[in-house]
Amino acid sequence: MGASKGGLATLCFLSLCTLSLCWWETGHLLVAKVAELDLLARGRDDVLSLATEFALYGSNLSPNYSNTFAGSALWADDIKEQGIHMWDNWHFIDQPFIEDGTFIKLDLDPNNVVNMINEAVKVLSPASAQLNKTLEKAFLTRFLIHCVGDLHQPLHTVSLYNEDFPNGDEGGNLVNVTLGFESDENITNLHAFWDSGAALFPSIRERPVSNESMEVVADLAEDLIDRFTRDDFADQLSVRNVAQWARDSFALSRDDVYPPVLEDGPTITREYQQKSYEIIVRQVTLAGYRLADLFESIFSSKSQIKNKYFAKFADSRYKPFSIEERVKESRRKMLIL
């Protein structure tokens, strides 16, 4: 992709920003588009075709508001507009971050994003052999596309506990912030700032997503793939344990998301915005590659390729650490139960 095209995409990207900001639109579309382009680049058209068929199956019974693979990434949030909130907990996991380094005893809700991804892979995996599409599998395919993106938004994997938030800060939703620079964006809490792509993601509200908007997303996704190759993520892509993905996202919250705000106050600086955006675009790209790998493991037509994710399902469900693990983790200041 030439420099002029990338520059144009970036210009369009910034010019489309409006008051309506949401990771669950532009960010999710980018994750899905990176996965799509990666599969095509590696000659896995068969995998993309099957994943698309499953995601769009039954749209006449349960509207997907989309006729594309990437657009399916929005469905899990779109259904909230119909008042459907019974699966809201599938979008996050509240791993506790104790600011002073002490542990608290919490029972994590098993209905969380880690277990949702694992359950979806478990159910969808037989499809590679039987290829029988059902509305239930379409439902899980759409959630899988969406929730892999959610898991890579750091504040979807943490809840801060301190004197101000004895019951947790709900992933930064209760942390009030103000923008220390001129902006049209109406951002009032830390979670919204990160959901918005550091106040730089464009708003894409139309359903189905217009061709114009999808072209902008495609250009941006190509830029991200050019900038961050699979080789750049070799170590991360070798990690098949979904619970570890959550721990890695938690570490970003602990080390990069919270400290500047807790130490310097609620005003978001340009420096923090730039650093946050760099983390976000890396996470979006990594999520896209991992999503592509997941679908390859589920839908691959090559019988020699085993489903590595499904094989590790029992080990990758999120569980509280043992006492020994807690000691080890506390020494590393990994502050997760």
XYZ file of C-alpha atoms in Angstrom:
337
model
C 0.000 0.000 0.000
C 1.527 3.296 -1.089
C 2.265 6.199 1.197
C -0.244 8.455 -0.536
C -3.077 5.956 0.004
C -2.139 5.531 3.644
C -1.985 9.275 4.128
C -5.393 9.684 2.533
C -6.862 6.968 4.751
C -5.439 8.644 7.832
C -6.821 12.005 6.723
C -10.271 10.499 6.163
C -9.997 8.704 9.478
C -9.411 11.905 11.408
C -11.932 13.949 9.438
C -14.753 11.498 10.228
C -14.421 11.860 14.007
C -17.637 13.065 15.639
C -19.212 13.226 19.067
C -20.366 9.620 18.853
C -17.288 7.596 19.718
C -17.087 3.902 20.237
C -14.484 1.145 20.185
C -17.375 -1.211 19.579
C -17.860 0.245 16.115
C -14.649 1.436 14.447
C -12.343 -0.590 16.680
C -14.351 -3.763 16.171
C -14.612 -3.221 12.431
C -10.834 -2.817 12.272
C -10.224 -6.043 14.225
C -12.499 -7.986 11.877
C -11.070 -6.369 8.751
C -7.487 -7.150 9.832
C -8.551 -10.783 10.329
C -10.238 -10.824 6.923
C -7.267 -9.326 5.073
C -4.830 -11.602 6.894
C -6.751 -14.738 5.924
C -6.896 -13.615 2.299
C -3.195 -12.745 2.264
C -2.335 -16.225 3.526
C -4.559 -17.929 0.971
C -7.226 -18.997 3.466
C -10.188 -17.860 1.397
C -11.927 -21.097 2.376
C -11.748 -20.238 6.070
C -12.998 -16.683 5.519
C -15.842 -17.955 3.345
C -17.027 -20.399 6.010
C -16.682 -17.867 8.846
C -18.723 -15.389 6.794
C -21.421 -17.963 6.018
C -21.768 -18.835 9.695
C -21.805 -15.181 10.802
C -24.514 -14.218 8.322
C -26.630 -17.354 8.653
C -30.212 -16.751 9.793
C -30.141 -12.999 9.271
C -33.790 -13.142 8.265
C -34.634 -14.484 11.752
C -32.091 -12.553 13.823
C -31.090 -9.436 11.868
C -27.338 -8.959 11.617
C -27.681 -5.425 10.199
C -24.809 -6.446 7.967
C -24.036 -8.368 4.839
C -20.307 -8.654 5.486
C -17.948 -10.532 7.771
C -16.494 -7.334 9.236
C -19.917 -5.804 9.815
C -20.861 -8.816 11.925
C -18.447 -7.526 14.566
C -21.058 -4.935 15.564
C -23.977 -7.283 16.188
C -23.144 -8.136 19.824
C -23.421 -4.444 20.711
C -26.270 -3.668 18.326
C -28.613 -6.070 20.120
C -28.329 -3.894 23.228
C -30.354 -1.293 21.327
C -33.230 -3.790 21.474
C -32.968 -3.904 25.265
C -31.122 -7.237 25.264
C -28.597 -7.113 28.109
C -28.511 -10.697 29.374
C -25.125 -11.276 27.746
C -23.469 -7.994 28.730
C -20.968 -9.771 31.000
C -19.569 -11.625 27.998
C -17.878 -8.392 26.913
C -15.414 -8.068 29.807
C -13.698 -9.689 32.777
C -13.190 -7.714 35.993
C -9.730 -8.834 37.056
C -9.036 -6.801 40.207
C -6.226 -4.266 40.212
C -5.445 -3.318 43.806
C -3.584 -0.044 43.676
C -1.630 -0.531 46.921
C -0.604 -4.072 45.999
C -2.790 -6.004 48.430
C -5.057 -8.849 47.442
C -8.788 -9.056 47.966
C -10.875 -12.184 47.730
C -13.276 -12.098 44.823
C -15.228 -14.715 42.941
C -14.967 -13.749 39.301
C -18.193 -14.096 37.347
C -17.811 -17.169 35.108
C -19.916 -15.358 32.516
C -16.986 -13.340 31.224
C -15.221 -12.637 27.949
C -12.548 -15.315 28.428
C -15.001 -18.122 29.012
C -17.293 -16.813 26.269
C -14.495 -17.102 23.690
C -13.605 -20.588 24.869
C -17.230 -21.735 24.848
C -17.728 -20.355 21.342
C -14.666 -22.194 20.056
C -15.832 -25.381 21.788
C -19.252 -25.253 20.127
C -18.073 -24.116 16.696
C -15.162 -26.534 16.369
C -17.268 -29.522 15.183
C -18.486 -27.309 12.347
C -15.186 -27.838 10.524
C -16.177 -31.475 10.047
C -19.967 -31.263 9.720
C -20.320 -27.739 8.318
C -23.897 -27.626 9.582
C -24.984 -24.051 10.077
C -27.519 -23.216 12.783
C -28.841 -19.996 14.260
C -27.062 -20.824 17.524
C -23.724 -21.157 15.750
C -24.346 -17.908 13.890
C -25.012 -16.245 17.247
C -21.728 -17.544 18.683
C -19.751 -16.664 15.549
C -20.917 -13.056 15.770
C -20.077 -12.902 19.479
C -16.666 -14.457 18.853
C -15.778 -11.827 16.239
C -16.839 -9.111 18.668
C -15.431 -10.439 21.946
C -11.922 -11.105 20.658
C -11.833 -7.367 20.046
C -13.205 -6.598 23.510
C -10.554 -8.741 25.178
C -7.809 -6.596 23.640
C -9.234 -3.328 24.993
C -7.261 -3.148 28.272
C -10.102 -1.658 30.310
C -12.363 -4.585 29.405
C -10.095 -6.803 31.530
C -9.759 -4.922 34.815
C -11.488 -3.221 37.716
C -9.505 -0.834 39.911
C -9.871 -1.042 43.702
C -8.656 1.690 46.049
C -10.060 4.107 48.638
C -12.046 5.953 45.976
C -13.408 2.754 44.452
C -13.827 0.171 47.228
C -16.229 -1.770 44.995
C -14.205 -1.366 41.808
C -14.211 1.275 39.087
C -15.992 -0.846 36.456
C -13.083 -0.838 34.046
C -12.499 2.904 34.218
C -16.156 3.811 33.700
C -16.213 5.522 37.109
C -12.904 7.360 36.629
C -13.791 10.881 35.529
C -11.424 12.580 33.097
C -11.249 15.772 31.081
C -9.399 16.385 27.832
C -6.502 18.792 28.264
C -6.577 19.832 24.626
C -9.066 21.216 22.151
C -11.444 18.564 20.939
C -15.032 18.195 19.827
C -15.268 14.895 21.636
C -17.528 14.621 24.676
C -15.448 12.203 26.754
C -15.983 12.222 30.528
C -14.524 8.921 31.767
C -11.388 6.856 31.234
C -13.173 3.863 29.700
C -14.827 6.057 27.075
C -11.449 7.581 26.206
C -10.010 4.138 25.454
C -13.181 2.923 23.750
C -12.925 5.950 21.478
C -9.451 5.002 20.295
C -7.914 7.790 22.390
C -10.480 10.206 20.917
C -9.218 9.450 17.395
C -11.541 6.732 16.074
C -14.218 7.891 13.620
C -17.897 7.287 14.281
C -19.634 4.746 12.062
C -23.294 4.616 13.056
C -25.125 3.513 9.931
C -26.476 -0.045 9.625
C -25.529 -1.770 7.499
C -22.151 -0.062 7.352
C -21.910 1.966 4.141
C -19.440 1.115 1.400
C -17.737 4.465 1.966
C -17.181 3.783 5.666
C -16.010 0.241 4.986
C -13.485 1.522 2.447
C -12.047 3.817 5.117
C -11.869 0.874 7.553
C -10.227 -1.324 4.896
C -7.574 1.313 4.134
C -6.836 1.728 7.843
C -6.640 -2.028 8.330
C -4.156 -2.283 5.458
C -2.102 0.462 7.101
C -2.069 -1.470 10.385
C -1.028 -4.720 8.673
C 1.764 -2.892 6.853
C 2.939 -1.341 10.104
C 2.566 -4.360 12.388
C 3.270 -7.652 10.634
C 2.592 -11.116 12.000
C 6.335 -11.439 12.583
C 6.194 -8.424 14.897
C 3.725 -10.378 17.052
C 5.468 -13.751 16.818
C 5.691 -14.204 20.585
C 2.135 -13.070 21.260
C 0.664 -15.200 18.473
C 2.346 -18.272 19.900
C 0.247 -17.840 23.072
C -2.871 -19.985 22.659
C -4.262 -19.589 26.171
C -7.131 -17.104 26.063
C -6.884 -16.450 29.809
C -3.308 -15.302 29.225
C -4.557 -12.841 26.643
C -6.708 -11.363 29.416
C -3.729 -11.198 31.752
C -1.665 -9.432 29.097
C -4.404 -6.852 28.555
C -4.640 -6.440 32.321
C -0.905 -5.744 32.446
C -1.381 -2.888 29.984
C -4.049 -1.411 32.264
C -1.815 -1.769 35.289
C 1.346 -0.402 33.675
C 0.157 2.084 31.041
C -3.542 2.956 31.320
C -3.998 3.835 34.991
C -0.665 5.226 36.327
C -0.632 8.590 34.500
C -4.247 9.282 35.484
C -3.826 8.170 39.096
C -0.520 9.994 39.548
C -1.017 13.166 37.492
C -4.736 13.751 37.843
C -7.803 13.425 35.622
C -6.646 15.693 32.793
C -5.766 13.769 29.622
C -2.658 15.247 28.002
C -1.605 15.070 24.368
C 1.319 12.878 25.421
C -1.012 10.399 27.115
C -3.304 10.456 24.089
C -0.442 9.638 21.722
C 0.892 6.824 23.904
C -2.608 5.421 24.367
C -3.289 5.469 20.641
C -0.087 3.521 19.940
C -1.171 0.831 22.389
C -4.669 0.751 20.918
C -3.627 0.272 17.293
C -1.193 -2.470 18.291
C -3.903 -4.220 20.281
C -6.412 -3.906 17.436
C -3.944 -5.460 14.991
C -2.977 -8.257 17.376
C -6.661 -8.996 17.982
C -7.227 -9.239 14.231
C -4.412 -11.737 13.758
C -5.621 -13.814 16.695
C -9.167 -13.789 15.360
C -7.879 -15.045 11.997
C -5.967 -17.829 13.761
C -9.044 -18.806 15.749
C -11.170 -19.163 12.644
C -8.410 -21.050 10.870
C -8.289 -23.510 13.744
C -12.093 -23.871 13.687
C -12.839 -23.978 9.968
C -9.635 -25.256 8.395
C -10.298 -27.839 5.684
C -6.870 -29.374 6.246
C -7.390 -32.365 8.505
C -3.750 -32.245 9.592
C -4.290 -28.923 11.345
C -5.558 -29.575 14.850
C -7.656 -27.112 16.747
C -5.005 -25.919 19.172
C -7.447 -23.620 20.922
C -10.012 -26.334 21.505
C -7.324 -28.769 22.668
C -6.326 -26.306 25.366
C -9.890 -25.382 26.296
C -9.836 -27.018 29.750
C -6.604 -25.240 30.647
C -7.515 -21.818 29.311
C -10.737 -21.207 31.208
C -10.192 -18.348 33.616
C -9.657 -19.681 37.146
C -8.419 -18.034 40.359
C -4.726 -18.608 40.982
C -3.500 -21.074 43.587
C -1.724 -19.766 46.708
C 1.657 -20.547 45.150
C 0.704 -18.744 41.983
C -0.536 -15.765 43.985
C 2.833 -15.469 45.720
C 4.626 -15.672 42.402
C 2.307 -13.187 40.785
C 2.487 -10.746 43.681
C 6.269 -10.708 43.377
C 5.821 -9.758 39.763
C 3.090 -7.283 40.769
C 0.667 -8.978 38.429
C -2.164 -8.278 40.893
C -4.753 -10.651 39.423
C -6.733 -13.202 41.421
